[in-house]
Structure formats: C-alpha cells, structure tokens
Coordinates of C-alpha atoms in Angstrom, one line a residue:
X1 CA -44.9 -120.4 -42.2
X2 CA -47.2 -122.7 -44.3
X3 CA -47.1 -122.7 -48.4
X4 CA -50.2 -120.4 -48.9
X5 CA -48.9 -117.8 -47.0
X6 CA -46.0 -117.7 -47.8
X7 CA -47.6 -117.0 -51.5
X8 CA -49.6 -114.4 -50.2
X9 CA -46.9 -112.5 -48.7
X10 CA -45.0 -112.5 -51.8
X11 CA -48.0 -112.0 -54.0
X12 CA -49.1 -108.6 -51.9
X13 CA -44.7 -107.6 -51.7
X14 CA -45.2 -107.9 -55.8
X15 CA -48.5 -105.7 -55.5
X16 CA -47.2 -103.5 -53.6
X17 CA -44.2 -102.5 -55.5
X18 CA -46.0 -102.4 -58.7
X19 CA -48.0 -99.8 -56.9
X20 CA -44.8 -98.4 -55.5
X21 CA -44.1 -98.4 -59.4
X22 CA -46.8 -96.6 -60.9
X23 CA -47.5 -93.8 -58.3
X24 CA -43.7 -92.7 -58.1
X25 CA -43.9 -92.1 -61.6
X26 CA -40.5 -91.8 -64.2
X27 CA -38.9 -89.5 -62.3
X28 CA -40.8 -86.9 -61.4
X29 CA -43.4 -86.0 -58.2
X30 CA -46.9 -86.4 -59.9
X31 CA -49.5 -87.5 -57.9
X32 CA -51.0 -90.2 -59.9
X33 CA -55.0 -91.0 -59.8
X34 CA -56.5 -93.9 -58.8
X35 CA -56.1 -95.9 -61.7
X36 CA -52.8 -97.5 -63.5
X37 CA -52.3 -96.2 -67.0
X38 CA -52.0 -98.5 -69.3
X39 CA -50.4 -98.5 -72.9
X40 CA -50.4 -100.0 -76.0
X41 CA -49.6 -99.5 -79.8
X42 CA -51.8 -100.2 -82.8
X43 CA -50.6 -100.5 -86.0
X44 CA -53.0 -99.5 -88.7
X45 CA -53.4 -98.3 -91.8
X46 CA -56.0 -95.2 -93.2
X47 CA -56.3 -97.0 -97.0
X48 CA -57.9 -93.5 -98.0
X49 CA -55.0 -92.0 -97.9
X50 CA -51.6 -93.4 -99.7
X51 CA -47.6 -93.1 -99.0
X52 CA -45.0 -93.5 -100.9
X53 CA -42.7 -96.6 -100.2
X54 CA -38.5 -96.5 -100.6
X55 CA -37.0 -97.4 -103.9
X56 CA -39.6 -96.7 -106.5
X57 CA -42.1 -99.2 -104.9
X58 CA -46.6 -99.1 -104.7
X59 CA -48.0 -96.7 -103.4
X60 CA -49.3 -97.8 -100.2
X61 CA -52.1 -97.0 -97.5
X62 CA -51.0 -94.4 -95.2
X63 CA -49.4 -96.4 -91.8
X64 CA -50.8 -95.3 -88.6
X65 CA -49.3 -96.5 -84.9
X66 CA -52.2 -95.6 -82.6
X67 CA -50.5 -94.6 -79.1
X68 CA -53.1 -95.4 -76.7
X69 CA -53.1 -94.4 -73.2
X70 CA -56.1 -95.4 -71.1
X71 CA -56.9 -96.2 -67.2
X72 CA -56.3 -99.8 -66.2
X73 CA -57.0 -101.9 -63.2
X74 CA -54.2 -102.2 -61.1
X75 CA -51.2 -105.2 -62.0
X76 CA -49.1 -107.2 -60.4
X77 CA -47.2 -106.8 -63.3
X78 CA -44.4 -104.4 -63.9
X79 CA -44.6 -100.9 -65.7
X80 CA -43.0 -100.5 -68.6
X81 CA -39.3 -99.5 -68.5
X82 CA -38.4 -96.3 -70.0
X83 CA -36.5 -98.4 -73.7
X84 CA -40.0 -99.6 -74.9
X85 CA -40.8 -96.0 -75.2
X86 CA -37.5 -95.7 -76.8
X87 CA -37.8 -98.3 -79.3
X88 CA -41.1 -97.4 -80.6
X89 CA -40.0 -94.1 -81.2
X90 CA -36.3 -95.4 -82.4
X91 CA -38.9 -97.3 -85.6
X92 CA -40.1 -94.4 -86.3
X93 CA -37.2 -93.0 -87.8
X94 CA -34.7 -93.0 -85.4
X95 CA -33.8 -92.1 -82.1
X96 CA -35.2 -88.7 -81.1
X97 CA -32.5 -85.5 -82.0
X98 CA -33.1 -84.3 -78.2
X99 CA -32.2 -87.4 -76.5
X100 CA -29.5 -88.4 -78.8
X101 CA -28.0 -84.4 -78.3
X102 CA -28.6 -84.1 -75.4
X103 CA -27.9 -87.2 -73.3
X104 CA -24.4 -88.6 -73.1
X105 CA -24.9 -92.8 -73.7
X106 CA -24.3 -93.4 -70.4
X107 CA -26.9 -91.2 -69.2
X108 CA -29.2 -92.5 -72.2
X109 CA -28.5 -95.9 -70.9
X110 CA -29.5 -95.6 -67.5
X111 CA -32.5 -94.1 -68.3
X112 CA -33.5 -96.8 -70.8
X113 CA -33.9 -99.3 -67.7
X114 CA -36.0 -97.4 -66.1
X115 CA -39.9 -97.7 -65.4
X116 CA -42.0 -95.7 -66.1
X117 CA -45.6 -95.6 -64.5
X118 CA -47.8 -97.3 -67.8
X119 CA -47.6 -101.1 -67.6
X120 CA -48.3 -102.4 -71.1
X121 CA -50.9 -104.2 -72.1
X122 CA -53.1 -103.8 -69.2
X123 CA -56.8 -104.6 -68.6
X124 CA -58.5 -101.6 -69.0
X125 CA -60.8 -100.3 -65.8
X126 CA -64.0 -100.9 -65.7
X127 CA -66.1 -97.6 -67.3
X128 CA -66.3 -94.9 -69.6
X129 CA -63.3 -92.0 -69.6
X130 CA -62.9 -89.0 -71.5
X131 CA -60.6 -88.9 -74.5
X132 CA -58.2 -86.3 -75.4
X133 CA -56.5 -86.5 -78.4
X134 CA -53.6 -84.6 -79.4
X135 CA -51.5 -83.7 -81.8
X136 CA -47.4 -84.0 -82.1
X137 CA -44.8 -81.0 -82.8
X138 CA -42.5 -80.6 -85.8
X139 CA -38.9 -82.0 -84.4
X140 CA -41.0 -83.6 -81.5
X141 CA -42.5 -86.1 -83.9
X142 CA -42.7 -89.0 -81.9
X143 CA -45.2 -89.3 -78.8
X144 CA -42.7 -89.9 -77.0
X145 CA -42.4 -87.0 -76.2
X146 CA -44.7 -86.6 -74.1
X147 CA -45.0 -89.5 -72.6
X148 CA -45.0 -88.2 -68.6
X149 CA -48.4 -85.9 -69.3
X150 CA -49.7 -89.0 -71.7
X151 CA -49.7 -91.9 -68.5
X152 CA -50.6 -88.6 -65.5
X153 CA -53.6 -87.9 -67.4
X154 CA -54.8 -92.1 -67.9
X155 CA -54.1 -92.2 -64.4
X156 CA -56.7 -89.5 -63.1
X157 CA -59.1 -91.5 -65.6
X158 CA -58.5 -90.0 -69.4
X159 CA -58.3 -92.1 -72.9
X160 CA -54.9 -90.3 -74.1
X161 CA -54.3 -90.6 -78.3
X162 CA -51.5 -89.9 -80.6
X163 CA -49.9 -90.8 -83.4
X164 CA -46.1 -90.1 -84.6
X165 CA -45.9 -86.6 -87.1
X166 CA -44.7 -87.4 -90.0
X167 CA -45.2 -86.3 -93.8
X168 CA -48.0 -86.6 -96.5
X169 CA -46.8 -88.8 -99.1
X170 CA -42.9 -88.9 -96.9
X171 CA -41.9 -88.8 -93.9
X172 CA -40.2 -85.2 -94.0
X173 CA -43.0 -82.5 -92.4
X174 CA -43.5 -78.8 -94.5
X175 CA -44.5 -75.8 -92.7
X176 CA -47.6 -75.6 -95.3
X177 CA -51.0 -75.8 -95.3
X178 CA -51.4 -79.8 -97.2
X179 CA -49.1 -81.3 -94.3
X180 CA -50.8 -79.1 -92.0
X181 CA -54.3 -80.7 -92.9
X182 CA -52.0 -84.2 -93.8
X183 CA -51.8 -83.9 -89.6
X184 CA -55.1 -83.4 -88.7
X185 CA -56.8 -86.4 -90.8
X186 CA -54.8 -88.3 -88.8
X187 CA -55.6 -87.2 -85.6
X188 CA -59.3 -87.1 -86.9
X189 CA -58.3 -90.9 -88.0
X190 CA -56.9 -91.6 -84.8
X191 CA -60.5 -90.3 -83.0
X192 CA -62.1 -92.4 -84.9
X193 CA -61.1 -95.0 -83.6
X194 CA -60.2 -94.2 -80.1
X195 CA -63.9 -93.0 -80.2
X196 CA -64.7 -96.9 -81.4
X197 CA -63.0 -98.5 -78.0
X198 CA -65.7 -99.9 -75.2
X199 CA -63.9 -98.1 -72.0
X200 CA -64.4 -94.2 -74.2
X201 CA -66.5 -91.6 -73.7
X202 CA -67.1 -90.5 -76.9
X203 CA -69.3 -87.3 -75.5
X204 CA -66.5 -85.7 -73.4
X205 CA -63.4 -85.0 -76.3
X206 CA -61.3 -82.8 -75.3
X207 CA -57.7 -81.6 -78.2
X208 CA -53.6 -81.4 -76.9
X209 CA -51.5 -79.9 -79.7
X210 CA -47.6 -78.9 -78.7
X211 CA -45.7 -76.7 -81.2
X212 CA -47.0 -78.1 -85.1
X213 CA -50.0 -80.0 -82.9
X214 CA -51.6 -77.1 -81.6
X215 CA -52.1 -75.8 -85.0
X216 CA -52.9 -78.6 -86.0
X217 CA -55.6 -79.1 -82.9
X218 CA -56.7 -75.5 -83.3
X219 CA -58.0 -75.9 -86.5
X220 CA -59.6 -80.0 -85.3
X221 CA -61.3 -77.9 -82.3
X222 CA -62.8 -75.6 -85.5
X223 CA -64.4 -78.0 -87.6
X224 CA -65.7 -80.7 -85.2
X225 CA -68.1 -79.8 -83.7
X226 CA -67.2 -82.8 -80.2
X227 CA -64.4 -81.3 -79.3
X228 CA -65.3 -80.2 -76.1
X229 CA -62.0 -78.6 -74.5
X230 CA -58.3 -77.4 -76.1
X231 CA -55.1 -77.3 -74.5
X232 CA -51.9 -75.9 -76.4
X233 CA -48.5 -76.4 -75.3
X234 CA -45.8 -73.1 -77.0
X235 CA -48.4 -73.6 -80.9
X236 CA -47.7 -70.6 -83.1
X237 CA -51.2 -70.0 -82.5
X238 CA -51.9 -66.5 -80.6
X239 CA -50.7 -64.7 -83.3
X240 CA -50.2 -65.3 -87.2
X241 CA -48.0 -67.7 -87.6
X242 CA -44.9 -67.3 -90.2
X243 CA -46.1 -69.3 -92.5
X244 CA -49.3 -68.3 -92.7
X245 CA -51.3 -71.1 -91.0
X246 CA -53.6 -72.3 -89.8
X247 CA -55.5 -69.0 -91.7
X248 CA -54.2 -70.0 -94.4
X249 CA -55.9 -73.0 -94.1
X250 CA -59.4 -73.2 -94.8
X251 CA -61.4 -75.2 -92.5
X252 CA -59.8 -72.0 -90.3
X253 CA -62.9 -69.7 -89.1
X254 CA -62.1 -67.7 -86.1
X255 CA -66.3 -67.7 -85.2
X256 CA -66.4 -71.9 -84.7
X257 CA -63.7 -71.1 -82.2
X258 CA -66.1 -70.8 -79.5
X259 CA -64.9 -74.0 -77.1
X260 CA -63.4 -73.8 -74.0
X261 CA -59.0 -73.1 -74.7
X262 CA -56.1 -73.6 -71.9
X263 CA -52.9 -71.6 -73.7
X264 CA -49.7 -72.2 -72.1
X265 CA -46.9 -70.0 -73.7
X266 CA -43.2 -68.4 -73.3
X267 CA -43.4 -65.8 -70.8
X268 CA -41.7 -63.4 -73.1
X269 CA -44.0 -63.9 -75.6
X270 CA -46.7 -62.5 -74.3
X271 CA -44.2 -59.6 -73.1
X272 CA -43.4 -59.3 -76.5
X273 CA -47.6 -59.1 -78.0
X274 CA -47.9 -57.0 -74.9
X275 CA -45.4 -54.2 -76.5
X276 CA -47.6 -53.7 -79.0
X277 CA -50.9 -52.1 -79.5
X278 CA -51.8 -53.0 -82.6
X279 CA -51.7 -56.6 -82.5
X280 CA -55.3 -58.3 -81.8
X281 CA -54.6 -61.8 -80.6
X282 CA -57.0 -65.0 -81.5
X283 CA -57.6 -64.4 -77.6
X284 CA -59.2 -60.8 -78.5
X285 CA -61.0 -62.2 -81.1
X286 CA -61.8 -65.1 -79.7
X287 CA -66.1 -64.0 -77.7
X288 CA -67.0 -67.9 -77.1
X289 CA -66.3 -70.3 -74.6
X290 CA -63.9 -69.6 -71.5
X291 CA -60.2 -68.2 -71.9
X292 CA -56.9 -69.0 -70.3
X293 CA -53.7 -67.7 -71.2
X294 CA -50.8 -69.1 -68.8
X295 CA -47.0 -67.5 -69.7
X296 CA -44.6 -70.0 -68.4
X297 CA -41.5 -68.4 -67.0
X298 CA -38.8 -70.3 -68.8
X299 CA -37.1 -69.7 -72.9
X300 CA -37.2 -73.8 -73.9
X301 CA -39.1 -75.0 -75.8
X302 CA -38.5 -78.5 -74.9
X303 CA -39.8 -77.2 -71.0
X304 CA -43.7 -78.6 -72.6
X305 CA -42.7 -82.2 -73.4
X306 CA -41.1 -84.7 -71.3
X307 CA -37.7 -84.0 -71.8
X308 CA -37.7 -81.9 -69.2
X309 CA -38.0 -84.7 -66.5
X310 CA -34.6 -86.1 -68.4
X311 CA -32.5 -82.8 -68.1
X312 CA -31.9 -82.2 -71.1
X313 CA -30.6 -78.7 -71.2
X314 CA -29.8 -77.1 -74.8
X315 CA -30.2 -80.3 -77.0
X316 CA -31.4 -78.0 -79.7
X317 CA -29.1 -74.7 -80.4
X318 CA -31.2 -72.0 -81.4
X319 CA -34.3 -74.2 -80.9
X320 CA -34.8 -75.0 -77.4
X321 CA -32.8 -72.1 -75.9
X322 CA -31.3 -73.0 -72.3
X323 CA -32.4 -74.4 -69.5
X324 CA -34.1 -72.2 -67.3
X325 CA -35.1 -72.1 -63.7
X326 CA -36.5 -75.6 -62.1
X327 CA -37.3 -77.2 -65.6
X328 CA -38.7 -80.1 -63.3
X329 CA -41.1 -77.4 -60.7
X330 CA -42.1 -75.9 -64.0
X331 CA -43.4 -78.6 -66.0
X332 CA -44.5 -81.1 -63.1
X333 CA -47.0 -77.5 -63.1
X334 CA -47.5 -77.3 -66.4
X335 CA -49.4 -81.0 -66.4
X336 CA -51.1 -80.2 -63.0
X337 CA -51.9 -76.9 -64.4
X338 CA -53.3 -79.5 -67.7
X339 CA -55.2 -81.8 -65.7
X340 CA -57.3 -79.2 -63.5
X341 CA -58.5 -77.7 -66.7
X342 CA -59.4 -81.1 -68.3
X343 CA -60.8 -81.8 -65.4
X344 CA -63.1 -78.2 -65.4
X345 CA -64.3 -78.7 -68.9
X346 CA -64.9 -82.4 -69.6
X347 CA -65.8 -83.7 -66.5
X348 CA -66.7 -80.1 -65.0
X349 CA -65.2 -80.3 -62.4
X350 CA -66.2 -77.6 -59.9
X351 CA -63.4 -77.4 -57.7
X352 CA -60.9 -77.7 -60.5
X353 CA -62.7 -73.9 -62.2
X354 CA -61.8 -72.8 -59.2
X355 CA -58.2 -73.8 -59.1
X356 CA -57.2 -72.5 -62.2
X357 CA -59.2 -69.2 -61.6
X358 CA -57.2 -68.8 -58.3
X359 CA -60.2 -68.7 -56.2
X360 CA -59.8 -71.4 -54.0
X361 CA -56.9 -72.8 -52.0
X362 CA -55.6 -76.4 -52.0
X363 CA -52.4 -78.4 -52.6
X364 CA -54.7 -79.9 -56.4
X365 CA -53.1 -83.3 -57.5
X366 CA -50.3 -83.7 -56.1
X367 CA -49.1 -80.1 -56.5
X368 CA -48.2 -77.3 -54.1
X369 CA -51.3 -74.7 -53.0
X370 CA -51.1 -71.5 -55.1
X371 CA -53.1 -69.0 -56.4
X372 CA -53.6 -70.2 -60.6
X373 CA -54.4 -73.4 -59.9
X374 CA -52.4 -76.4 -59.5
X375 CA -49.2 -75.1 -57.6
X376 CA -49.3 -72.7 -60.8
X377 CA -48.2 -70.0 -59.0
X378 CA -45.8 -71.2 -57.2
X379 CA -43.3 -72.3 -60.0
X380 CA -44.1 -69.2 -62.0
X381 CA -46.7 -69.7 -63.7
X382 CA -49.9 -66.9 -63.9
X383 CA -53.5 -67.5 -65.1
X384 CA -55.1 -65.3 -67.5
X385 CA -58.8 -65.8 -67.3
X386 CA -61.0 -64.0 -70.0
X387 CA -64.6 -65.5 -69.6
X388 CA -66.1 -66.0 -72.3
X389 CA -70.2 -66.6 -73.4
X390 CA -72.0 -69.6 -74.0
X391 CA -72.0 -69.9 -77.3
X392 CA -75.6 -69.8 -79.9
X393 CA -75.5 -72.7 -81.9
X394 CA -73.3 -73.2 -84.8
X395 CA -75.0 -72.4 -88.7
X396 CA -74.0 -75.7 -89.6
X397 CA -76.7 -77.3 -86.6
X398 CA -79.3 -74.5 -87.7
X399 CA -79.5 -75.5 -91.4
X400 CA -79.8 -78.5 -90.3
X401 CA -82.4 -78.2 -88.3
X402 CA -83.9 -76.2 -90.5
X403 CA -83.7 -79.0 -93.3
X404 CA -85.3 -81.7 -90.9
X405 CA -87.3 -79.7 -89.0
X406 CA -88.5 -76.9 -91.3
X407 CA -88.2 -73.1 -91.4
X408 CA -92.0 -72.3 -89.7
X409 CA -90.7 -74.6 -86.5
X410 CA -87.2 -72.9 -87.0
X411 CA -87.5 -69.2 -87.0
X412 CA -88.3 -69.0 -83.0
X413 CA -85.5 -70.8 -82.6
X414 CA -83.6 -68.3 -84.7
X415 CA -85.3 -65.1 -83.2
X416 CA -84.3 -66.6 -79.5
X417 CA -80.4 -66.4 -80.6
X418 CA -80.7 -63.2 -82.3
X419 CA -82.1 -61.8 -79.5
X420 CA -79.3 -63.3 -77.2
X421 CA -76.9 -62.3 -79.8
X422 CA -77.9 -59.8 -81.9
X423 CA -74.6 -58.8 -83.1
X424 CA -73.1 -61.9 -84.4
X425 CA -74.2 -63.5 -88.1
X426 CA -76.4 -66.7 -87.0
X427 CA -77.1 -67.3 -91.2
X428 CA -74.8 -66.3 -94.3
X429 CA -76.9 -65.2 -96.7
X430 CA -75.5 -66.9 -99.2
X431 CA -75.5 -70.3 -96.9
X432 CA -79.3 -69.6 -96.6
X433 CA -79.6 -67.9 -100.1
X434 CA -78.8 -71.5 -102.1
X435 CA -80.4 -74.0 -99.3
X436 CA -83.4 -71.8 -100.1
X437 CA -82.3 -73.1 -104.5
X438 CA -82.3 -76.1 -103.5
X439 CA -85.6 -76.1 -101.9
X440 CA -86.9 -75.3 -104.6
X441 CA -85.0 -77.1 -107.4
X442 CA -83.7 -80.1 -106.8
X443 CA -85.9 -81.3 -103.0
X444 CA -89.5 -80.7 -104.3
X445 CA -90.1 -78.2 -101.2
X446 CA -91.3 -75.2 -103.4
X447 CA -92.9 -73.7 -100.2
X448 CA -90.7 -74.6 -97.9
X449 CA -87.9 -72.6 -100.2
X450 CA -90.3 -69.7 -100.4
X451 CA -90.5 -69.6 -96.3
X452 CA -86.4 -70.1 -96.1
X453 CA -86.4 -67.0 -98.6
X454 CA -88.6 -64.9 -97.2
X455 CA -86.3 -65.9 -93.5
X456 CA -82.8 -64.7 -96.0
X457 CA -84.9 -61.0 -96.8
X458 CA -85.9 -60.4 -93.2
X459 CA -82.2 -61.5 -91.8
X460 CA -81.1 -59.3 -94.7
X461 CA -83.9 -56.9 -95.7
X462 CA -80.6 -54.6 -97.7
X463 CA -80.2 -57.3 -99.4
X464 CA -80.9 -56.9 -103.2
X465 CA -80.8 -61.0 -103.7
X466 CA -82.2 -61.5 -101.4
X467 CA -85.6 -60.1 -102.4
X468 CA -84.3 -61.4 -106.6
X469 CA -84.1 -65.0 -104.8
X470 CA -87.3 -64.6 -103.0
X471 CA -88.7 -63.3 -106.8
X472 CA -87.9 -66.3 -108.5
X473 CA -89.1 -68.8 -106.2
X474 CA -92.9 -67.0 -106.1
X475 CA -92.7 -67.0 -110.2
X476 CA -91.6 -70.5 -110.1
X477 CA -95.0 -71.6 -108.1
X478 CA -97.0 -69.4 -110.0
X479 CA -97.1 -65.9 -107.2
X480 CA -96.3 -64.4 -110.7
X481 CA -97.9 -60.8 -108.5
X482 CA -96.2 -61.8 -105.8
X483 CA -92.6 -62.2 -107.6
X484 CA -92.7 -59.2 -109.4
X485 CA -93.6 -57.0 -106.4
X486 CA -90.2 -58.8 -104.6
X487 CA -88.3 -58.1 -108.0
X488 CA -89.3 -54.6 -107.7
X489 CA -87.4 -54.3 -104.0
X490 CA -84.7 -55.8 -105.3
X491 CA -84.7 -53.3 -108.1
X492 CA -85.1 -50.6 -105.9
X493 CA -82.0 -51.6 -103.2
X494 CA -79.9 -52.6 -106.5
X495 CA -80.5 -50.4 -109.6
X496 CA -78.2 -51.8 -111.2
X497 CA -79.4 -55.4 -110.9
X498 CA -80.4 -55.8 -114.4
X499 CA -81.8 -59.2 -114.1
X500 CA -85.0 -58.0 -111.7
X501 CA -85.4 -54.7 -114.4
X502 CA -85.5 -57.2 -116.9
X503 CA -88.0 -59.9 -115.3
X504 CA -90.1 -56.7 -114.8
X505 CA -90.5 -55.6 -117.9
X506 CA -91.2 -58.5 -119.7
X507 CA -94.2 -58.9 -116.9
X508 CA -95.4 -55.1 -118.3
X509 CA -95.0 -55.9 -121.8
X510 CA -96.8 -58.9 -121.2
X511 CA -99.9 -57.1 -120.0
X512 CA -100.1 -54.8 -121.9
X513 CA -100.2 -57.3 -124.8

C-alpha cells in the first residue's frame, strides 16, 4: 500500500472519528444538525460600568466572559472534553454546587474526560445565522449549565451567546431590581458584541432565559425591538414572582410583550394556578404574538439544565426536588421542542410550527414522533397553543414616524392601525402632548406642533389638558381666536381648569378695554 493511500485512509479515519464524536454529543441521543458546533470564550470588559476588586483595590471595568457557540465547518480535531467547560466554570468562582454535591469524585472525574460535541476555536461555517442570547439562572450562574442545548442549537444553525450570572458590584447576585438590571445589561452587552460577528444575522434574534435569566430575558424582550422570539425555562414570570420582579423593573411593560413566546415550567405549577380562577397570568394578558405553554412532568428545577443528563439527583435539597421519570428523555424533548419553536419563528419553518402545535406527525429533530411536536408527547410534554394577533406598531415606532415624516403622513397609518385595533391605546396622551411641545418650543416646527396637538385632541376628545395645549399652541403662533375657542372647550370639559379660565378672562378683559 502506498504511503499516500495510507495517509488518506488515516485521514478519513480521523474525520470519521471526529464526525462520530460530533454526532454522538454528550451522553445524549439528540440528532445533531448539519454543522459542527464551534465554541470560543471571549474575555471582554464593559467600561461603562465598574466592578469591585478584592483587598480594597480600585474599581475596574466590569468583566464579561462571552461564551459563544456557533455553526462551524467540519474539523479533523476532536471535540472538546467536558473538563474544558469545567475549568472555565471553576474560574468563574469555584466548582458549581450541582456537580460538587450531586456527583461523586469518581463520577465527576469520568465525566471530565468525556467528549462534548463542540470543537474549540473551529472555523465558522460560511453564511450568517440567527442569534440567540441566553440568560443564566440563580445558583446555575455558569453557562456550563446549558452547554448541551447550546451545542445542539449551534449544530442546527444558530449562534448562541451568553455570559455567567454575576452581581452588580460583586459576585453575589441579589434578587432585586438593581441586579436584574445588571443581568439585562450584561445580556445587552453580549448582544451588541455578538451582532458584530460576520457570521451573525442580527435580523433574526431570539432570547432564551432560565430561572432568573428568564425574568431578565422577559425584560430584554420587552425593551429591545430586534428580539423576534422568547423562550423561557422554569422562570417566575407566568404569575408575579414573590420578589416583585420583573413587574417592579422600570422596563417591564406588558403592552410591549408582543413577540412569540414559549414557556416551559414544572407541571405542578400550572395545576396550582389552574385551581385559582382569580389568577390572571402573563399569558392571559398577552394579546399579541403566539404563545405556547408547556407543563413539564417533573418537580426538579435542574431538569431544565444540562445537569439532567449527568445523573445528578437532589443536589440542592429544597430547591431541586427529587428526580422523577425518564430524566434524559424529558430533557431531550425540551431541547427538541426549543429547536422547533426557534425554527418556527426565527427561520419561518412551517413544518416546525405544525409539529409544536401537534398538527403533523413525523420524528422531528431526531426525537420520537408524537402530537405536540419534537417527541414532546412521548416525554409527557403537552403544548397549549394560544394564537396571538399580529402586533401593531409600537408607540416608539409611531412617534419616530411622526418626528421623521410629519403628522400628516402619520395620520393615515395611525387611522389604519386604530381600525385594526379599536380597543388599543397606540399613543398615550402624555407622550403626544410632550412631543407637541418639543415641536412648538424647542424644534422650531410650530405648524407641525399644531398638527400634533390636534391629533391628540382627536385621539382623546374628552381630555381638557389636550384642548388646553392646543389652545396654547394656537396662541403661540398668533391664532388667538382659535386658541381661545380651544381654551373654552378645555374649560367646558373641566370646569376646574383654572389656567384655561384665567386666559379666557384676560382675553375678555383685553377686548373690553
């Protein structure tokens, strides 16, 4: 046999071994996609924020460790060992408790040598791929806790970016508005960094959140218009959390939650809220964007993490709960259903929509067939689908349109949206009033100010203040009679409007002099 032929055979054997490693994944039977998952960790710093150092040293720019999984080219190099992830997690603040308490030293050592599916620093595949930003959970701060899902999604053509969960000024994460905002800002920082990568399609952005990361992910989804889909795991967002979060966060606005949403949580929780007819959930209040509620047959919070695949039992007593059922099958169904949801709304995959709604058979993502999609029914997952209306333009979009195009061009758009959503408030009275004064007093667009105030009057005909502001604008440009007429209407609507009454009195006295 020639040396060349021998070299080719050895090379092909290496490729076959590497491909088999990629396909097998980490102790699971999830069918990988067409891409090798690549992985890299990027150390960055957010200089707009500070972080305390030990020993009373000076504050430093906030460190951010960006974990990135992405679709990569096939590689002759073997996939990473689990020990690589483990070392990164240890650098973040010590060995994660679920691994430390949930596994024996022998088991952990054996896992450390096992291959995952990702190849470190693999060359990114050609093309641009949807971006997923992930929020981590409390006590599960390390991205290690979801590496299986992240690798799986990367193999199916997604870029997944995340960072460890760390408190505002120190490692401890407090359950309050300040630290929630810190996690949201970390996710935004990761989002901004990932969007600069040449293989990312920022126009297809989704958010995933687990536990506290799900609360942060909800806030992020409400305040970032580029987010197209939201997937949450066992997060306290369906009903108000005991801490008051996320409702107490200033960016929490239910009317801004208009994107497709899939929420998976422990089944007993759905049973509990179902027994209270007075409970109104976030899903009940959500009018726009499709919603999928998935009761997962487990009482184990860790079931939603990669730790479910490691044979870990009640590692955090009183928090995890006992392991019940086929742990790995359930976790694989969670991963498969997640992929279908993201494919449906970020890649507009009609077959994926049919699977998650139980409208078609087929195995889907290497999982057994069954109603509910992606093998979910076979694992005991039942998907409740609630159709949402298409979302109207947001208030921010309409105000921007008025500023850039003018009120006259905006009115036909506003009228059409009002006709489609007669019960909705598209523009608040206060925002339009404030916009009118900007046109009138600060931007030198007085005639357009009149149009804005007139629009406000047409939208809120019962508002004395809207009439009052229109009157002031008319007086400002010298249209005194129109101004007084508007003030009279304001006083008619609110006899206690002293400002309008005084201006009318002064006008009448001036006429009589």
